[in-house]
PDB file of C-alpha atoms and ligand atoms in Angstrom:
ATOM      1  CA  MET A 709      78.012  99.218  55.253  1.00 55.00           C
ATOM      2  CA  THR A 710      77.729 101.818  52.454  1.00 62.00           C
ATOM      3  CA  THR A 711      80.676 104.089  51.703  1.00 68.00           C
ATOM      4  CA  ASP A 712      78.367 107.062  52.459  1.00 87.00           C
ATOM      5  CA  ALA A 713      77.694 105.942  56.042  1.00 93.00           C
ATOM      6  CA  VAL A 714      79.388 108.024  58.762  1.00 93.00           C
ATOM      7  CA  ASN A 715      80.751 104.742  60.188  1.00 91.00           C
ATOM      8  CA  HIS A 716      81.937 103.449  56.828  1.00 87.00           C
ATOM      9  CA  HIS A 717      84.960 101.706  58.468  1.00 86.00           C
ATOM     10  CA  ALA A 718      82.927  99.850  61.115  1.00 89.00           C
ATOM     11  CA  ASP A 719      84.158  96.583  59.593  1.00 82.00           C
ATOM     12  CA  HIS A 720      87.826  97.560  59.932  1.00 81.00           C
ATOM     13  CA  PRO A 721      89.741  94.844  61.855  1.00 79.00           C
ATOM     14  CA  ASP A 722      90.413  95.644  65.524  1.00 81.00           C
ATOM     15  CA  PHE A 723      93.728  97.343  66.250  1.00 86.00           C
ATOM     16  CA  ALA A 724      95.904  94.546  67.672  1.00 88.00           C
ATOM     17  CA  GLY A 725      99.402  93.052  67.749  1.00 90.00           C
ATOM     18  CA  VAL A 726     102.508  94.635  66.281  1.00 90.00           C
ATOM     19  CA  THR A 727     100.513  96.263  63.470  1.00 91.00           C
ATOM     20  CA  GLY A 728      98.157  97.869  65.990  1.00 89.00           C
ATOM     21  CA  LEU A 729     101.133  99.086  68.021  1.00 89.00           C
ATOM     22  CA  LEU A 730     102.803 100.634  64.954  1.00 93.00           C
ATOM     23  CA  ILE A 731      99.558 102.324  63.886  1.00 91.00           C
ATOM     24  CA  GLY A 732      99.165 103.639  67.436  1.00 91.00           C
ATOM     25  CA  LEU A 733     102.687 105.083  67.391  1.00 92.00           C
ATOM     26  CA  ILE A 734     102.006 106.798  64.071  1.00 91.00           C
ATOM     27  CA  MET A 735      98.700 108.169  65.407  1.00 91.00           C
ATOM     28  CA  SER A 736     100.507 109.528  68.471  1.00 92.00           C
ATOM     29  CA  LEU A 737     102.539 111.714  66.093  1.00 91.00           C
ATOM     30  CA  THR A 738      99.873 112.614  63.549  1.00 90.00           C
ATOM     31  CA  GLY A 739      97.037 113.251  66.032  1.00 92.00           C
ATOM     32  CA  ARG A 740      98.491 116.242  67.838  1.00 94.00           C
ATOM     33  CA  ALA A 741      96.787 118.984  65.806  1.00 95.00           C
ATOM     34  CA  ALA A 742      93.372 117.369  66.275  1.00 96.00           C
ATOM     35  CA  ALA A 743      94.031 116.925  70.013  1.00 97.00           C
ATOM     36  CA  HIS A 744      94.855 120.630  70.417  1.00 97.00           C
ATOM     37  CA  LEU A 745      91.811 121.546  68.330  1.00 97.00           C
ATOM     38  CA  ALA A 746      89.514 119.374  70.469  1.00 98.00           C
ATOM     39  CA  ALA A 747      90.737 121.029  73.663  1.00 98.00           C
ATOM     40  CA  ASP A 748      90.381 124.478  72.053  1.00 98.00           C
ATOM     41  CA  VAL A 749      86.858 124.052  70.654  1.00 98.00           C
ATOM     42  CA  ALA A 750      85.701 122.412  73.904  1.00 98.00           C
ATOM     43  CA  CYS A 751      87.340 125.238  75.948  1.00 98.00           C
ATOM     44  CA  VAL A 752      88.620 122.558  78.327  1.00 98.00           C
ATOM     45  CA  SER A 753      89.592 123.769  81.787  1.00 98.00           C
ATOM     46  CA  ASP A 754      90.233 122.413  85.267  1.00 97.00           C
ATOM     47  CA  ALA A 755      86.452 122.512  85.825  1.00 98.00           C
ATOM     48  CA  ASP A 756      85.938 119.720  83.289  1.00 98.00           C
ATOM     49  CA  ARG A 757      85.665 115.953  83.386  1.00 98.00           C
ATOM     50  CA  VAL A 758      86.421 114.729  79.875  1.00 98.00           C
ATOM     51  CA  ILE A 759      85.777 111.328  78.306  1.00 98.00           C
ATOM     52  CA  ASP A 760      87.765 110.558  75.155  1.00 98.00           C
ATOM     53  CA  VAL A 761      85.884 107.851  73.239  1.00 98.00           C
ATOM     54  CA  GLY A 762      88.373 105.871  71.149  1.00 97.00           C
ATOM     55  CA  CYS A 763      91.404 107.491  72.760  1.00 98.00           C
ATOM     56  CA  GLY A 764      93.942 105.371  70.849  1.00 96.00           C
ATOM     57  CA  PRO A 765      97.462 106.310  72.042  1.00 97.00           C
ATOM     58  CA  GLY A 766      95.988 108.986  74.319  1.00 97.00           C
ATOM     59  CA  THR A 767      97.202 112.180  72.650  1.00 97.00           C
ATOM     60  CA  ALA A 768      93.993 114.154  73.312  1.00 98.00           C
ATOM     61  CA  VAL A 769      93.690 112.670  76.812  1.00 98.00           C
ATOM     62  CA  ARG A 770      97.112 114.077  77.717  1.00 96.00           C
ATOM     63  CA  GLU A 771      96.211 117.445  76.155  1.00 97.00           C
ATOM     64  CA  ALA A 772      93.029 117.704  78.267  1.00 97.00           C
ATOM     65  CA  ALA A 773      94.979 116.701  81.398  1.00 96.00           C
ATOM     66  CA  ARG A 774      97.614 119.373  80.619  1.00 95.00           C
ATOM     67  CA  ARG A 775      94.752 121.902  80.673  1.00 96.00           C
ATOM     68  CA  GLY A 776      93.770 120.754  84.152  1.00 96.00           C
ATOM     69  CA  ALA A 777      90.797 118.484  83.384  1.00 97.00           C
ATOM     70  CA  HIS A 778      90.133 115.071  84.858  1.00 97.00           C
ATOM     71  CA  VAL A 779      90.107 112.698  81.892  1.00 98.00           C
ATOM     72  CA  VAL A 780      88.984 109.165  81.099  1.00 98.00           C
ATOM     73  CA  GLY A 781      90.472 107.594  77.984  1.00 98.00           C
ATOM     74  CA  VAL A 782      88.251 104.784  76.647  1.00 98.00           C
ATOM     75  CA  ASP A 783      89.266 102.394  73.880  1.00 97.00           C
ATOM     76  CA  PRO A 784      88.271  98.837  72.946  1.00 96.00           C
ATOM     77  CA  ALA A 785      91.817  97.865  71.903  1.00 96.00           C
ATOM     78  CA  PRO A 786      94.103  96.636  74.726  1.00 96.00           C
ATOM     79  CA  VAL A 787      97.181  97.441  72.610  1.00 95.00           C
ATOM     80  CA  MET A 788      96.100 101.099  72.379  1.00 96.00           C
ATOM     81  CA  LEU A 789      95.509 101.355  76.130  1.00 97.00           C
ATOM     82  CA  ARG A 790      98.937  99.808  76.823  1.00 95.00           C
ATOM     83  CA  LEU A 791     100.577 102.293  74.473  1.00 96.00           C
ATOM     84  CA  ALA A 792      98.606 105.203  75.956  1.00 96.00           C
ATOM     85  CA  ARG A 793      99.762 104.265  79.475  1.00 95.00           C
ATOM     86  CA  THR A 794     103.381 103.958  78.303  1.00 95.00           C
ATOM     87  CA  LEU A 795     103.297 107.376  76.640  1.00 95.00           C
ATOM     88  CA  THR A 796     101.790 109.014  79.750  1.00 95.00           C
ATOM     89  CA  PRO A 797     104.369 109.443  82.516  1.00 87.00           C
ATOM     90  CA  ASP A 798     102.176 111.749  84.638  1.00 79.00           C
ATOM     91  CA  ARG A 799      98.974 109.822  85.308  1.00 76.00           C
ATOM     92  CA  ALA A 800      97.515 111.819  88.201  1.00 82.00           C
ATOM     93  CA  ALA A 801      94.296 113.075  86.589  1.00 90.00           C
ATOM     94  CA  ILE A 802      93.900 110.284  84.012  1.00 96.00           C
ATOM     95  CA  VAL A 803      91.971 107.004  84.059  1.00 97.00           C
ATOM     96  CA  TRP A 804      92.215 104.477  81.209  1.00 97.00           C
ATOM     97  CA  ALA A 805      89.287 102.135  80.601  1.00 98.00           C
ATOM     98  CA  GLN A 806      88.546  99.424  78.084  1.00 97.00           C
ATOM     99  CA  GLY A 807      85.223  99.971  76.346  1.00 98.00           C
ATOM    100  CA  ALA A 808      83.495 101.144  73.203  1.00 97.00           C
ATOM    101  CA  ALA A 809      81.263 104.026  72.203  1.00 98.00           C
ATOM    102  CA  GLU A 810      78.270 101.694  72.167  1.00 98.00           C
ATOM    103  CA  ASP A 811      78.794 100.587  75.805  1.00 98.00           C
ATOM    104  CA  LEU A 812      80.741 103.202  77.754  1.00 98.00           C
ATOM    105  CA  PRO A 813      82.121 102.075  81.129  1.00 98.00           C
ATOM    106  CA  GLU A 814      81.124 105.366  82.792  1.00 98.00           C
ATOM    107  CA  ALA A 815      78.283 106.519  85.043  1.00 98.00           C
ATOM    108  CA  ASP A 816      75.279 108.584  83.935  1.00 98.00           C
ATOM    109  CA  SER A 817      75.880 112.378  83.802  1.00 98.00           C
ATOM    110  CA  SER A 818      79.530 111.916  84.828  1.00 98.00           C
ATOM    111  CA  ALA A 819      81.200 114.087  82.152  1.00 98.00           C
ATOM    112  CA  THR A 820      81.111 117.735  81.124  1.00 98.00           C
ATOM    113  CA  VAL A 821      82.868 117.029  77.807  1.00 98.00           C
ATOM    114  CA  VAL A 822      82.935 113.971  75.548  1.00 98.00           C
ATOM    115  CA  TRP A 823      84.909 113.847  72.334  1.00 98.00           C
ATOM    116  CA  SER A 824      85.709 111.218  69.763  1.00 98.00           C
ATOM    117  CA  LEU A 825      88.620 111.912  67.433  1.00 98.00           C
ATOM    118  CA  ALA A 826      89.125 110.021  64.163  1.00 97.00           C
ATOM    119  CA  THR A 827      86.949 107.292  65.635  1.00 97.00           C
ATOM    120  CA  VAL A 828      83.249 107.692  64.750  1.00 97.00           C
ATOM    121  CA  HIS A 829      84.016 106.298  61.302  1.00 95.00           C
ATOM    122  CA  HIS A 830      84.910 103.024  63.139  1.00 94.00           C
ATOM    123  CA  TRP A 831      81.873 102.836  65.456  1.00 97.00           C
ATOM    124  CA  ARG A 832      79.796  99.689  65.001  1.00 95.00           C
ATOM    125  CA  HIS A 833      76.460 101.405  65.793  1.00 97.00           C
ATOM    126  CA  VAL A 834      76.087 105.176  65.530  1.00 97.00           C
ATOM    127  CA  THR A 835      72.676 105.387  67.221  1.00 98.00           C
ATOM    128  CA  ALA A 836      73.884 103.325  70.195  1.00 98.00           C
ATOM    129  CA  GLY A 837      77.082 105.395  70.461  1.00 98.00           C
ATOM    130  CA  LEU A 838      75.180 108.683  70.499  1.00 98.00           C
ATOM    131  CA  ALA A 839      72.736 107.354  73.128  1.00 98.00           C
ATOM    132  CA  GLU A 840      75.663 106.347  75.340  1.00 98.00           C
ATOM    133  CA  ILE A 841      77.371 109.736  74.960  1.00 98.00           C
ATOM    134  CA  LYS A 842      74.131 111.509  75.845  1.00 98.00           C
ATOM    135  CA  ARG A 843      73.790 109.247  78.907  1.00 98.00           C
ATOM    136  CA  VAL A 844      77.287 109.953  80.296  1.00 98.00           C
ATOM    137  CA  LEU A 845      77.139 113.718  79.647  1.00 98.00           C
ATOM    138  CA  ALA A 846      75.703 115.967  82.352  1.00 98.00           C
ATOM    139  CA  PRO A 847      73.028 118.476  81.241  1.00 98.00           C
ATOM    140  CA  GLY A 848      74.797 121.236  79.305  1.00 98.00           C
ATOM    141  CA  GLY A 849      77.697 118.902  78.517  1.00 98.00           C
ATOM    142  CA  ARG A 850      79.543 119.387  75.218  1.00 98.00           C
ATOM    143  CA  PHE A 851      80.159 116.696  72.609  1.00 98.00           C
ATOM    144  CA  PHE A 852      82.604 116.926  69.704  1.00 98.00           C
ATOM    145  CA  ALA A 853      83.328 114.493  66.902  1.00 98.00           C
ATOM    146  CA  ILE A 854      86.390 115.351  64.843  1.00 98.00           C
ATOM    147  CA  GLU A 855      87.314 113.592  61.622  1.00 97.00           C
ATOM    148  CA  ARG A 856      89.791 114.195  58.815  1.00 96.00           C
ATOM    149  CA  LEU A 857      88.120 115.834  55.803  1.00 96.00           C
ATOM    150  CA  VAL A 858      88.353 113.364  52.922  1.00 95.00           C
ATOM    151  CA  ARG A 859      87.422 113.566  49.269  1.00 93.00           C
ATOM    152  CA  PRO A 860      84.262 111.775  48.087  1.00 90.00           C
ATOM    153  CA  GLY A 861      85.216 108.354  46.755  1.00 86.00           C
ATOM    154  CA  ALA A 862      88.620 108.263  48.517  1.00 87.00           C
ATOM    155  CA  THR A 863      89.743 104.708  49.315  1.00 83.00           C
ATOM    156  CA  GLY A 864      92.321 103.005  51.562  1.00 81.00           C
ATOM    157  CA  LEU A 865      94.057 105.203  54.137  1.00 81.00           C
ATOM    158  CA  ALA A 866      92.891 108.322  52.296  1.00 86.00           C
ATOM    159  CA  GLY A 867      89.307 107.331  53.049  1.00 85.00           C
ATOM    160  CA  HIS A 868      89.649 107.262  56.867  1.00 89.00           C
ATOM    161  CA  GLY A 869      87.587 110.331  57.703  1.00 94.00           C
ATOM    162  CA  TRP A 870      84.497 112.154  56.515  1.00 96.00           C
ATOM    163  CA  THR A 871      83.419 113.990  53.445  1.00 96.00           C
ATOM    164  CA  THR A 872      81.512 117.221  54.026  1.00 95.00           C
ATOM    165  CA  GLN A 873      78.317 115.283  53.365  1.00 95.00           C
ATOM    166  CA  GLN A 874      79.191 112.683  56.037  1.00 96.00           C
ATOM    167  CA  GLY A 875      79.809 115.485  58.560  1.00 97.00           C
ATOM    168  CA  GLU A 876      76.367 116.925  57.768  1.00 97.00           C
ATOM    169  CA  SER A 877      74.817 113.472  58.032  1.00 97.00           C
ATOM    170  CA  PHE A 878      76.371 112.888  61.476  1.00 98.00           C
ATOM    171  CA  ALA A 879      75.086 116.298  62.603  1.00 98.00           C
ATOM    172  CA  ALA A 880      71.580 115.217  61.562  1.00 98.00           C
ATOM    173  CA  GLN A 881      72.011 112.018  63.582  1.00 97.00           C
ATOM    174  CA  CYS A 882      73.062 114.086  66.642  1.00 98.00           C
ATOM    175  CA  LEU A 883      69.883 116.153  66.301  1.00 98.00           C
ATOM    176  CA  ALA A 884      67.773 112.996  65.964  1.00 98.00           C
ATOM    177  CA  ALA A 885      69.458 111.644  69.135  1.00 98.00           C
ATOM    178  CA  GLY A 886      68.237 114.700  71.053  1.00 98.00           C
ATOM    179  CA  PHE A 887      71.339 116.883  71.118  1.00 98.00           C
ATOM    180  CA  THR A 888      70.953 120.640  70.677  1.00 98.00           C
ATOM    181  CA  ASN A 889      73.220 123.438  69.361  1.00 98.00           C
ATOM    182  CA  VAL A 890      74.444 121.054  66.665  1.00 98.00           C
ATOM    183  CA  ARG A 891      76.879 122.626  64.223  1.00 98.00           C
ATOM    184  CA  VAL A 892      79.424 121.539  61.614  1.00 98.00           C
ATOM    185  CA  GLU A 893      82.693 123.427  61.136  1.00 97.00           C
ATOM    186  CA  ASN A 894      85.841 122.934  59.099  1.00 96.00           C
ATOM    187  CA  HIS A 895      89.194 123.692  60.740  1.00 97.00           C
ATOM    188  CA  THR A 896      92.759 123.375  59.493  1.00 96.00           C
ATOM    189  CA  PRO A 897      94.879 123.371  62.663  1.00 93.00           C
ATOM    190  CA  GLY A 898      97.805 121.576  60.999  1.00 88.00           C
ATOM    191  CA  ARG A 899      98.468 120.298  57.507  1.00 89.00           C
ATOM    192  CA  ARG A 900      95.132 118.494  57.229  1.00 91.00           C
ATOM    193  CA  ALA A 901      91.614 119.911  57.126  1.00 96.00           C
ATOM    194  CA  LEU A 902      89.323 118.531  59.833  1.00 97.00           C
ATOM    195  CA  VAL A 903      85.527 118.333  60.129  1.00 97.00           C
ATOM    196  CA  VAL A 904      84.212 119.184  63.599  1.00 98.00           C
ATOM    197  CA  VAL A 905      80.653 118.359  64.632  1.00 98.00           C
ATOM    198  CA  GLY A 906      79.778 119.994  67.945  1.00 98.00           C
ATOM    199  CA  ALA A 907      76.633 119.405  70.001  1.00 98.00           C
ATOM    200  CA  VAL A 908      75.217 120.016  73.473  1.00 98.00           C
ATOM    201  CA  ARG A 909      73.338 117.617  75.724  1.00 98.00           C
ATOM    202  CA  PRO A 910      70.185 119.487  76.804  1.00 98.00           C
TER     203      PRO A 910
HETATM  204  C1  LIG B1124      92.235 106.107  64.033  1.00 84.77           C
HETATM  205  S1  LIG B1124      92.312 105.655  65.736  1.00 84.77           S
HETATM  206  C2  LIG B1124      92.181 107.269  66.532  1.00 84.77           C
HETATM  207  C3  LIG B1124      92.745 107.256  67.922  1.00 84.77           C
HETATM  208  C4  LIG B1124      92.774 108.602  68.656  1.00 84.77           C
HETATM  209  N1  LIG B1124      91.425 109.121  68.882  1.00 84.77           N
HETATM  210  C5  LIG B1124      93.605 109.606  67.904  1.00 84.77           C
HETATM  211  O1  LIG B1124      93.028 110.524  67.295  1.00 84.77           O
HETATM  212  O2  LIG B1124      94.834 109.461  67.903  1.00 84.77           O
HETATM  213  C6  LIG B1124      90.698 104.972  66.020  1.00 84.77           C
HETATM  214  C7  LIG B1124      90.518 104.411  67.434  1.00 84.77           C
HETATM  215  O3  LIG B1124      89.144 104.074  67.620  1.00 84.77           O
HETATM  216  C8  LIG B1124      89.079 102.897  68.373  1.00 84.77           C
HETATM  217  N2  LIG B1124      87.746 102.311  68.137  1.00 84.77           N
HETATM  218  C9  LIG B1124      87.375 101.434  67.173  1.00 84.77           C
HETATM  219  N3  LIG B1124      86.076 101.132  67.295  1.00 84.77           N
HETATM  220  C10 LIG B1124      85.603 101.836  68.355  1.00 84.77           C
HETATM  221  C11 LIG B1124      84.333 101.940  68.993  1.00 84.77           C
HETATM  222  N4  LIG B1124      83.274 101.253  68.559  1.00 84.77           N
HETATM  223  N5  LIG B1124      84.229 102.739  70.071  1.00 84.77           N
HETATM  224  C12 LIG B1124      85.287 103.432  70.513  1.00 84.77           C
HETATM  225  N6  LIG B1124      86.518 103.379  69.946  1.00 84.77           N
HETATM  226  C13 LIG B1124      86.669 102.586  68.884  1.00 84.77           C
HETATM  227  C14 LIG B1124      90.250 102.078  67.889  1.00 84.77           C
HETATM  228  O4  LIG B1124      90.623 101.066  68.796  1.00 84.77           O
HETATM  229  C15 LIG B1124      91.318 103.150  67.724  1.00 84.77           C
HETATM  230  O5  LIG B1124      92.094 103.331  68.883  1.00 84.77           O
END
């Protein structure tokens, strides 16, 4: 995996055990601005069925549910799903499911919105992930990938995200996968700048 690839942390160890739990707790605090941004840019409402790919501790899932949507939080890590359930007292409109971007446990055309927050950089296979997201989105469905904006050459924790060039590269991959209305935006909803790639399933 090259450091330029949009999934440059695909080889990162799975989130598991006490370390995974601690990372999940930290993400539940640091992910709030991105969760609000996702719901804002997607204009989520009670008419939506949202799938959060790589939901982690479920921050964006809860935000979408607060806005009235039915939401499925998908994550490959059992520790994340356990934490997400624990942090979610009101579960009425939420389903949690174990799975990965490359093999989503959802039916064809079942979602109006799919998003993946701070997660595409961990996907094993970008082409397979995009094909799955296109499959589960209904025609006209909206897809958003949101990543922390990082400096070129950043390493360690500072490298978990995308450079501007990686955002552009992912947008090109969305176009190649058959999405339309593909655009790249920078937002700073909290202390950190975020790259947002938005696309529509035709
Ligand atoms: C940095 S955390 C972000 C969690 C959450 N989206 C948030 O913003 O708080 C990355 C998450 O992606 C999940 N993940 C890793 N590989 C994945 C894949 N191939 N498909 C979907 N999720 C994946 C991890 O288990 C982890 O929960």
